[in-house]
Short mmCIF file of C-alpha atoms and ligand atoms in Angstrom, two decimals:
data_model
loop_
_atom_site.label_atom_id
_atom_site.label_comp_id
_atom_site.label_asym_id
_atom_site.label_seq_id
_atom_site.Cartn_x
_atom_site.Cartn_y
_atom_site.Cartn_z
CA MET A 4 -15.02 17.48 5.14
CA ILE A 5 -11.86 15.69 5.10
CA ASN A 6 -10.23 14.09 2.31
CA ASP A 7 -9.27 10.80 3.99
CA ILE A 8 -6.21 9.25 1.67
CA ILE A 9 -3.62 6.36 2.89
CA LEU A 10 -0.02 7.73 2.10
CA LEU A 11 2.76 4.69 2.00
CA LYS A 12 6.29 4.90 1.67
CA GLN A 13 8.48 2.84 -0.01
CA GLY A 14 11.39 0.75 1.67
CA GLU A 15 14.02 -0.87 -0.12
CA ILE A 16 13.06 -0.97 -3.69
CA VAL A 17 13.71 2.96 -3.76
CA LEU A 18 17.93 1.79 -3.80
CA LYS A 19 17.62 -0.37 -6.45
CA GLY A 20 18.83 1.78 -9.08
CA LEU A 21 17.96 0.46 -12.49
CA ASN A 22 15.83 -2.01 -11.35
CA ARG A 23 13.85 0.57 -9.58
CA ARG A 24 10.96 0.86 -12.30
CA SER A 25 10.27 -2.62 -12.28
CA PHE A 26 10.06 -2.75 -8.71
CA GLU A 27 7.72 -0.21 -8.67
CA GLN A 28 5.27 -2.14 -11.34
CA LYS A 29 5.36 -5.15 -8.72
CA LEU A 30 4.40 -2.93 -5.97
CA MET A 31 1.81 -0.98 -7.44
CA SER A 32 0.37 -4.60 -8.57
CA ASN A 33 0.60 -6.05 -5.67
CA ILE A 34 -1.03 -3.05 -3.84
CA LYS A 35 -3.95 -3.34 -6.41
CA ARG A 36 -4.81 -6.35 -6.19
CA ARG A 37 -4.80 -6.35 -2.43
CA LEU A 38 -7.19 -3.65 -2.54
CA ASP A 39 -9.46 -5.16 -5.29
CA ALA A 40 -10.07 -7.93 -2.65
CA ILE A 41 -11.50 -5.24 -0.21
CA GLY A 42 -13.72 -2.65 -2.42
CA LYS A 43 -13.14 0.25 -4.81
CA PHE A 44 -9.95 2.66 -4.05
CA LYS A 45 -8.00 5.08 -6.55
CA ALA A 46 -3.78 3.89 -6.05
CA TYR A 47 -1.06 6.14 -7.75
CA CYS A 48 2.53 6.42 -6.93
CA MET A 49 4.45 9.73 -6.83
CA GLN A 50 7.77 10.32 -6.05
CA SER A 51 8.23 7.10 -4.30
CA THR A 52 5.27 7.57 -2.24
CA VAL A 53 1.84 5.71 -2.70
CA TYR A 54 -1.75 7.40 -2.46
CA ILE A 55 -5.03 5.50 -1.64
CA GLU A 56 -7.86 7.81 -1.79
CA PRO A 57 -11.47 6.21 -1.47
CA VAL A 58 -13.75 6.33 -4.36
CA ASP A 59 -17.28 6.35 -2.66
CA GLU A 60 -18.57 5.40 0.71
CA THR A 61 -18.12 1.55 0.49
CA SER A 62 -14.30 2.32 0.54
CA ASP A 63 -13.41 0.87 3.87
CA MET A 64 -10.51 2.65 4.60
CA ASP A 65 -9.86 0.94 7.95
CA ALA A 66 -9.36 -2.60 5.90
CA ALA A 67 -7.52 -1.10 3.62
CA PHE A 68 -4.73 0.62 6.02
CA GLU A 69 -4.99 -2.92 8.03
CA ALA A 70 -4.48 -4.72 4.49
CA MET A 71 -1.42 -2.09 3.71
CA THR A 72 1.10 -2.83 7.08
CA LYS A 73 1.21 -6.70 5.56
CA VAL A 74 2.45 -5.47 1.77
CA PHE A 75 6.15 -6.36 1.35
CA GLY A 76 8.30 -3.40 0.20
CA LEU A 77 7.02 -0.48 2.14
CA ALA A 78 9.33 1.64 5.21
CA SER A 79 5.92 3.09 6.46
CA VAL A 80 2.03 3.42 6.20
CA ASN A 81 -0.02 6.79 7.33
CA ARG A 82 -3.25 7.84 8.02
CA ALA A 83 -3.22 11.30 6.57
CA ALA A 84 -5.93 14.15 5.52
CA GLY A 85 -5.72 16.31 2.82
CA CYS A 86 -6.78 19.80 1.49
CA GLU A 87 -5.93 22.51 -0.83
CA LYS A 88 -2.25 24.18 -0.88
CA ASP A 89 -3.04 26.84 1.49
CA PRO A 90 -1.20 27.62 4.76
CA LYS A 91 -4.69 28.55 6.85
CA LYS A 92 -6.63 25.75 5.13
CA ILE A 93 -3.64 23.45 6.50
CA ALA A 94 -3.85 24.48 9.59
CA GLU A 95 -7.06 24.37 9.90
CA LEU A 96 -7.02 20.91 8.68
CA ALA A 97 -4.31 19.67 11.35
CA ILE A 98 -6.75 21.14 14.17
CA GLU A 99 -9.35 19.40 12.97
CA TYR A 100 -7.95 15.83 11.98
CA LEU A 101 -5.08 15.45 14.78
CA LYS A 102 -7.88 16.38 17.64
CA ASP A 103 -7.45 13.19 19.33
CA ASP A 104 -3.60 12.99 18.76
CA MET A 105 -3.29 16.61 20.03
CA LEU A 106 -5.35 15.90 23.37
CA ALA A 107 -3.59 12.96 24.36
CA ALA A 108 0.06 14.43 24.01
CA LYS A 109 1.63 16.78 26.25
CA SER A 110 4.40 17.79 23.81
CA PHE A 111 4.44 18.01 20.17
CA LYS A 112 6.67 19.71 17.00
CA ALA A 113 5.53 20.16 13.78
CA GLU A 114 7.59 18.73 10.33
CA ALA A 115 7.15 20.04 7.07
CA LYS A 116 8.06 19.14 3.51
CA ARG A 117 7.30 20.12 0.08
CA SER A 118 8.25 18.84 -2.96
CA ASP A 119 5.98 21.41 -4.26
CA LYS A 120 8.18 24.60 -4.89
CA SER A 121 6.05 27.09 -6.06
CA PHE A 122 4.34 26.90 -2.53
CA PRO A 123 4.68 30.42 -1.27
CA MET A 124 6.62 29.45 2.19
CA THR A 125 9.62 27.83 2.74
CA SER A 126 9.14 23.96 4.80
CA ILE A 127 10.56 25.71 8.14
CA GLU A 128 7.65 28.77 7.39
CA LEU A 129 5.13 26.29 7.06
CA ALA A 130 5.85 24.48 10.27
CA GLN A 131 6.15 26.90 12.34
CA PHE A 132 3.00 28.21 11.11
CA VAL A 133 0.53 25.32 11.45
CA GLY A 134 3.09 24.73 14.79
CA GLY A 135 1.93 27.89 15.96
CA GLU A 136 -1.89 27.43 15.06
CA LEU A 137 -1.63 23.99 17.17
CA ALA A 138 0.16 25.07 20.11
CA GLU A 139 -3.01 27.90 20.28
CA ALA A 140 -5.78 25.55 20.01
CA TYR A 141 -4.03 23.05 22.49
CA PRO A 142 -2.94 24.44 25.27
CA ASN A 143 -2.48 21.27 26.53
CA CYS A 144 0.24 20.71 24.24
CA GLU A 145 3.58 21.90 24.50
CA VAL A 146 5.99 22.60 21.25
CA ASP A 147 9.15 20.55 22.00
CA VAL A 148 11.29 20.47 18.43
CA HIS A 149 14.04 18.28 20.71
CA ASP A 150 12.28 15.28 22.48
CA PRO A 151 8.45 16.07 21.34
CA GLU A 152 5.62 12.94 22.23
CA LEU A 153 3.94 13.55 19.20
CA THR A 154 5.35 14.95 15.69
CA VAL A 155 2.76 16.47 13.24
CA HIS A 156 3.86 16.20 9.63
CA ILE A 157 3.24 18.44 6.93
CA GLU A 158 3.44 17.82 3.22
CA VAL A 159 2.79 20.02 0.27
CA ARG A 160 2.99 17.59 -2.75
CA ASP A 161 1.72 18.21 -6.49
CA LEU A 162 -2.17 17.96 -5.75
CA ALA A 163 -2.72 18.76 -2.48
CA ALA A 164 -1.46 19.23 1.04
CA TYR A 165 -1.24 16.28 3.40
CA VAL A 166 -0.88 16.19 7.35
CA HIS A 167 -0.54 12.80 9.65
CA ALA A 168 0.58 11.87 12.90
CA ALA A 169 3.00 9.17 13.60
CA PRO A 170 3.42 6.41 10.50
CA THR A 171 2.97 3.03 11.69
CA PRO A 172 6.04 0.76 10.04
CA GLY A 173 5.36 -0.81 7.05
CA ALA A 174 6.06 -4.47 6.78
CA GLY A 175 9.35 -4.02 5.27
CA GLY A 176 11.01 -6.29 2.74
CA MET A 177 10.36 -6.06 -1.27
CA PRO A 178 7.28 -6.53 -3.27
CA VAL A 179 6.70 -10.20 -3.42
CA GLY A 180 7.48 -11.40 -7.42
CA ALA A 181 10.31 -8.63 -7.91
CA ASN A 182 12.72 -11.42 -6.58
CA GLY A 183 11.90 -14.66 -8.77
CA VAL A 184 10.03 -17.67 -7.73
CA ALA A 185 10.63 -20.55 -4.84
CA VAL A 186 8.66 -23.36 -3.76
CA THR A 187 8.47 -23.56 -0.09
CA LEU A 188 7.74 -26.78 1.67
CA LEU A 189 5.24 -26.25 3.87
CA SER A 190 4.21 -29.12 6.83
CA GLY A 191 1.25 -27.97 9.28
CA GLY A 192 3.88 -27.26 12.09
CA ILE A 193 5.41 -23.65 13.23
CA ASP A 194 8.21 -23.78 11.45
CA SER A 195 7.81 -23.72 8.09
CA PRO A 196 4.85 -20.82 7.95
CA VAL A 197 7.63 -18.64 9.14
CA SER A 198 10.18 -19.29 6.67
CA THR A 199 7.59 -18.88 3.92
CA TYR A 200 6.70 -15.57 5.54
CA MET A 201 10.48 -14.60 5.51
CA ILE A 202 11.41 -15.46 1.69
CA ALA A 203 8.19 -14.00 0.57
CA LYS A 204 9.85 -10.49 2.88
CA ARG A 205 12.50 -10.44 0.55
CA GLY A 206 9.96 -10.24 -2.56
CA VAL A 207 10.07 -14.07 -3.57
CA ARG A 208 6.85 -15.30 -4.82
CA LEU A 209 6.09 -19.15 -3.42
CA ILE A 210 4.60 -22.08 -4.35
CA PRO A 211 3.45 -23.79 -1.07
CA VAL A 212 4.46 -27.90 -1.21
CA HIS A 213 2.61 -30.26 1.04
CA PHE A 214 3.42 -34.14 1.28
CA PHE A 215 0.30 -35.46 2.22
CA SER A 216 0.06 -39.13 3.54
CA PHE A 217 -3.78 -39.98 3.56
CA PRO A 218 -4.79 -42.42 5.42
CA TYR A 219 -1.61 -42.07 8.03
CA THR A 220 -2.35 -37.99 8.03
CA SER A 221 -6.21 -37.18 8.31
CA GLU A 222 -7.95 -34.84 5.64
CA GLN A 223 -8.53 -32.61 8.51
CA ALA A 224 -4.08 -32.43 8.84
CA LYS A 225 -4.36 -31.79 4.79
CA GLN A 226 -7.47 -28.74 5.58
CA LYS A 227 -4.97 -27.19 8.40
CA VAL A 228 -1.98 -26.75 5.75
CA ILE A 229 -4.71 -24.85 3.34
CA GLU A 230 -5.58 -22.54 6.33
CA LEU A 231 -1.89 -21.89 7.17
CA ALA A 232 -1.63 -21.23 3.31
CA ARG A 233 -4.45 -18.98 3.45
CA LEU A 234 -3.05 -16.83 6.20
CA LEU A 235 -0.16 -16.55 4.84
CA THR A 236 -1.65 -14.69 1.40
CA VAL A 237 -2.30 -11.38 3.35
CA TYR A 238 1.77 -11.58 2.89
CA CYS A 239 2.90 -13.88 -0.28
CA GLY A 240 -0.39 -12.42 -1.93
CA ARG A 241 -2.62 -15.67 -3.39
CA MET A 242 -1.13 -18.92 -4.42
CA THR A 243 -1.14 -22.13 -5.41
CA ILE A 244 -0.80 -25.19 -2.98
CA GLU A 245 0.90 -28.25 -4.55
CA VAL A 246 -0.36 -31.54 -2.50
CA VAL A 247 1.71 -34.20 -3.29
CA PRO A 248 0.94 -37.90 -2.44
CA PHE A 249 2.68 -39.20 -0.31
CA THR A 250 1.65 -42.26 1.17
CA HIS A 251 3.36 -45.01 -1.43
CA ILE A 252 6.58 -43.67 -1.05
CA GLN A 253 6.72 -43.79 3.12
CA GLU A 254 5.34 -47.25 2.81
CA GLU A 255 8.13 -48.08 0.40
CA ILE A 256 10.96 -46.94 2.44
CA ARG A 257 9.26 -48.57 5.81
CA ALA A 258 9.07 -51.98 3.84
CA LYS A 259 12.65 -51.96 2.05
CA CYS A 260 15.33 -49.82 3.92
CA ASP A 261 16.92 -49.92 7.00
CA GLU A 262 14.76 -47.99 10.09
CA ASP A 263 17.17 -45.73 11.15
CA TYR A 264 17.45 -43.54 7.80
CA PHE A 265 13.48 -43.49 6.95
CA THR A 266 13.42 -40.19 7.82
CA LEU A 267 16.48 -39.15 5.92
CA ILE A 268 15.36 -41.07 2.62
CA MET A 269 11.84 -39.54 3.16
CA ARG A 270 13.28 -35.91 2.92
CA ARG A 271 15.19 -36.82 -0.13
CA PHE A 272 12.51 -37.73 -1.76
CA MET A 273 10.72 -34.77 -0.70
CA MET A 274 13.76 -32.76 -1.92
CA ARG A 275 13.37 -34.34 -5.51
CA ILE A 276 9.75 -34.23 -5.86
CA ALA A 277 9.94 -29.83 -4.68
CA GLN A 278 12.79 -29.57 -7.53
CA LYS A 279 10.84 -30.90 -10.23
CA ILE A 280 7.61 -28.66 -9.19
CA ALA A 281 10.86 -25.95 -9.28
CA ASP A 282 11.36 -27.02 -12.67
CA ALA A 283 8.50 -26.92 -13.93
CA ASN A 284 7.28 -23.06 -12.70
CA GLY A 285 10.44 -21.54 -13.40
CA ALA A 286 11.10 -21.70 -9.32
CA LYS A 287 15.13 -21.27 -8.64
CA ALA A 288 14.80 -22.29 -4.95
CA ILE A 289 13.64 -24.63 -2.43
CA VAL A 290 12.44 -23.17 1.00
CA THR A 291 12.19 -24.85 4.27
CA GLY A 292 11.65 -24.45 7.60
CA GLU A 293 15.20 -26.40 9.09
CA ASN A 294 17.05 -25.51 11.93
CA LEU A 295 19.90 -26.09 13.03
CA GLY A 296 20.07 -28.92 15.78
CA GLN A 297 16.36 -28.72 16.41
CA VAL A 298 15.73 -32.81 15.70
CA ALA A 299 17.62 -35.48 14.02
CA SER A 300 17.11 -34.54 10.42
CA GLN A 301 18.33 -31.18 10.97
CA THR A 302 22.00 -31.87 11.50
CA MET A 303 24.99 -30.41 8.98
CA GLU A 304 25.07 -34.38 8.06
CA ALA A 305 21.73 -34.55 7.54
CA MET A 306 21.40 -31.60 6.04
CA ALA A 307 23.99 -32.74 3.57
CA SER A 308 22.66 -35.96 2.74
CA THR A 309 18.82 -34.13 1.93
CA GLN A 310 20.01 -31.26 -0.64
CA ALA A 311 22.58 -33.66 -2.01
CA VAL A 312 19.44 -34.49 -4.28
CA THR A 313 18.81 -31.53 -5.53
CA ASP A 314 20.95 -28.34 -7.39
CA LEU A 315 19.01 -25.48 -6.47
CA PRO A 316 19.67 -23.50 -3.41
CA VAL A 317 17.64 -24.50 -0.55
CA LEU A 318 17.06 -21.49 1.82
CA GLN A 319 16.51 -22.11 5.29
CA PRO A 320 15.94 -18.64 7.17
CA LEU A 321 15.31 -20.41 10.70
CA ILE A 322 18.53 -22.05 10.50
CA GLY A 323 20.23 -19.54 13.56
CA MET A 324 17.08 -18.85 15.39
CA ASP A 325 15.81 -20.29 18.91
CA LYS A 326 12.83 -21.81 18.91
CA GLU A 327 11.08 -18.96 20.97
CA GLU A 328 12.04 -16.32 17.91
CA ILE A 329 10.20 -18.52 15.83
CA VAL A 330 7.34 -18.22 17.83
CA ARG A 331 7.28 -14.92 18.49
CA LEU A 332 7.47 -14.35 14.86
CA ALA A 333 4.77 -16.82 14.01
CA ARG A 334 2.32 -15.24 16.70
CA LYS A 335 2.95 -12.06 15.07
CA ILE A 336 2.29 -13.33 11.62
CA GLY A 337 -0.82 -15.05 12.95
CA THR A 338 -0.30 -18.45 12.00
CA PHE A 339 0.84 -20.15 15.52
CA GLU A 340 -2.60 -20.81 16.85
CA THR A 341 -3.22 -22.85 13.73
CA SER A 342 0.02 -24.82 13.57
CA ILE A 343 -0.64 -25.62 17.07
CA LEU A 344 -3.71 -27.65 15.90
CA PRO A 345 -3.02 -31.48 17.16
CA TYR A 346 -2.78 -33.33 13.77
CA GLU A 347 -0.59 -35.71 12.78
CA ASP A 348 2.20 -34.30 10.08
CA CYS A 349 3.83 -37.01 7.56
CA CYS A 350 6.95 -36.73 9.47
CA THR A 351 5.60 -37.99 12.41
CA VAL A 352 4.35 -41.12 11.26
CA PHE A 353 7.02 -43.39 10.48
CA THR A 354 9.57 -41.65 12.64
CA PRO A 355 12.25 -44.12 13.56
CA LYS A 356 13.30 -44.73 17.70
CA HIS A 357 17.10 -44.32 16.54
CA PRO A 358 17.26 -41.80 13.63
CA LYS A 359 20.62 -41.56 12.06
CA THR A 360 22.07 -38.28 13.36
CA LYS A 361 25.32 -38.41 11.45
CA PRO A 362 24.49 -40.34 8.03
CA LYS A 363 26.98 -40.99 5.89
CA LEU A 364 25.97 -39.90 2.30
CA ARG A 365 27.18 -43.11 0.64
CA ASP A 366 25.26 -45.51 3.11
CA VAL A 367 22.30 -43.68 2.50
CA GLU A 368 22.70 -43.72 -1.21
CA GLN A 369 22.81 -47.75 -0.93
CA ILE A 370 20.18 -48.06 1.21
CA GLU A 371 17.64 -46.25 -0.51
CA SER A 372 18.92 -48.07 -3.95
CA ALA A 373 16.19 -50.58 -3.12
CA LEU A 374 13.61 -48.59 -4.50
CA ASP A 375 12.60 -47.67 -8.06
CA ILE A 376 13.31 -44.00 -6.71
CA ASP A 377 12.37 -42.31 -10.36
CA ALA A 378 9.22 -44.63 -10.52
CA LEU A 379 8.39 -43.34 -7.22
CA VAL A 380 8.91 -39.40 -8.14
CA GLU A 381 6.59 -40.07 -11.05
CA GLU A 382 4.02 -41.81 -9.53
CA ALA A 383 3.92 -39.05 -6.64
CA TYR A 384 4.36 -36.01 -9.15
CA ALA A 385 1.71 -37.21 -11.58
CA GLY A 386 -0.91 -37.30 -8.83
CA ILE A 387 -0.20 -33.74 -7.67
CA GLU A 388 -3.81 -31.90 -6.76
CA ARG A 389 -3.36 -27.75 -6.77
CA ILE A 390 -5.42 -25.70 -4.70
CA LYS A 391 -5.61 -22.06 -4.90
CA VAL A 392 -5.61 -19.56 -1.76
CA GLY A 393 -6.14 -15.89 -1.63
CA ASP A 394 -7.62 -13.51 -3.84
P1 ATP B 420 8.01 -27.56 10.79
O1 ATP B 420 7.26 -26.72 12.16
O2 ATP B 420 7.80 -26.39 9.74
O3 ATP B 420 6.59 -28.52 10.39
P2 ATP B 420 9.90 -29.04 11.94
O4 ATP B 420 10.55 -28.51 12.82
O5 ATP B 420 8.49 -30.12 12.32
O6 ATP B 420 9.12 -28.34 10.92
P3 ATP B 420 10.71 -31.37 10.15
O7 ATP B 420 9.20 -32.11 10.60
O8 ATP B 420 11.99 -32.04 10.52
O9 ATP B 420 10.91 -29.94 10.88
O10 ATP B 420 11.02 -30.75 8.82
C1 ATP B 420 11.78 -30.09 8.52
C2 ATP B 420 10.89 -29.07 6.81
O11 ATP B 420 10.18 -29.69 6.22
C3 ATP B 420 9.54 -28.53 7.30
O12 ATP B 420 10.09 -26.54 8.24
C4 ATP B 420 9.20 -27.69 6.36
O13 ATP B 420 9.68 -27.07 5.69
C5 ATP B 420 9.38 -29.32 5.49
N1 ATP B 420 8.70 -30.63 5.89
C6 ATP B 420 8.22 -31.58 6.87
N2 ATP B 420 7.26 -32.13 6.68
C7 ATP B 420 6.61 -31.83 5.57
C8 ATP B 420 5.28 -31.89 4.40
N3 ATP B 420 4.33 -32.98 5.35
N4 ATP B 420 4.81 -31.06 3.61
C9 ATP B 420 5.90 -30.16 3.51
N5 ATP B 420 6.82 -30.20 3.79
C10 ATP B 420 7.31 -30.34 5.09
MG1 MG B 421 7.20 -31.03 11.40
#
């Protein structure tokens, strides 16, 4: 009977020296929470490798494997089989478990590692032994130690020995939560789900904030953003979306400010409210999907005026990317198809015909002074709706 197991190799986190323990704890709790949503599993960590074992026949190892490819902080994800630490048993297991891989490949080599130094063979001897048995069982597949199509891995660990073929690359990055908390401005567009993903990848837990302008933008537009956040939870973990009522602010700007400055002033309100949400949640940065030169509000001058109202760092991971690269990433993480559903975003509702691309901060402040900024921010903040997504 094959003892099916998933082996996860930690990524960058092993380089973190003193912080390693807390990084590892974050990683383990993220992994366990993700697994809990799927079924019953045993998960434990030894020597920078995480082991996931099924508990009973309801433990869906395929679903667990798929989920683990999306957990940040992992360099690789392996499906492996385990057996007793006996060279003959290891060879038998390799012959049975790697059948499909061995039949498909034209050449292979075996590599062995042992953390259990009391094992009676050296790594090289074990690799040669298992490699020899495999070569005999599968004459279609030649040994090639220099450029093999398939590499068979054998690992002798504390509790058992494991065999596996090529690992799947992990999601990389650092465990979510290991590098603190940020708010992320999440519109219904293509860009902001990608920027959210990228900052989560650096180990940051995110609080999505969405500015909602009912009835100018529909209930469907809100549902779309909730769906985008839900799609992101496979990477970001569970999240609480803060939906900010934005209609009154937009109407006030339209009524009292020069039309050309509408978007700039609106974006300054977004930043002020985002900062307030950040402060209330211990978040230390604001993430946006801005991209240099993409639209009028994404010139350097416009971004300076937007960022002037907050003292938090504004993280813009897409700033230097081409649209094509952003789209490719959106497809990869599975948000693209939802992002292109045709609902209005609050930014498109009152878009000026001739937006200022090189605003002077002095002018923006002067035009905006027609508004009771503090009262508008307070009112919007008080009306926030909080929606939980994810496991
Ligand atoms: P996206 O595709 O993310 O909507 P965009 O290219 O359409 O981006 P803008 O509309 O100028 O760009 O918005 C820039 C950034 O501001 C967005 O990436 C997002 O982070 C934030 N943003 C815009 N509209 C909203 C909104 N309604 N709610 C929350 N954040 C928003
Ligand atoms: Mg947008």
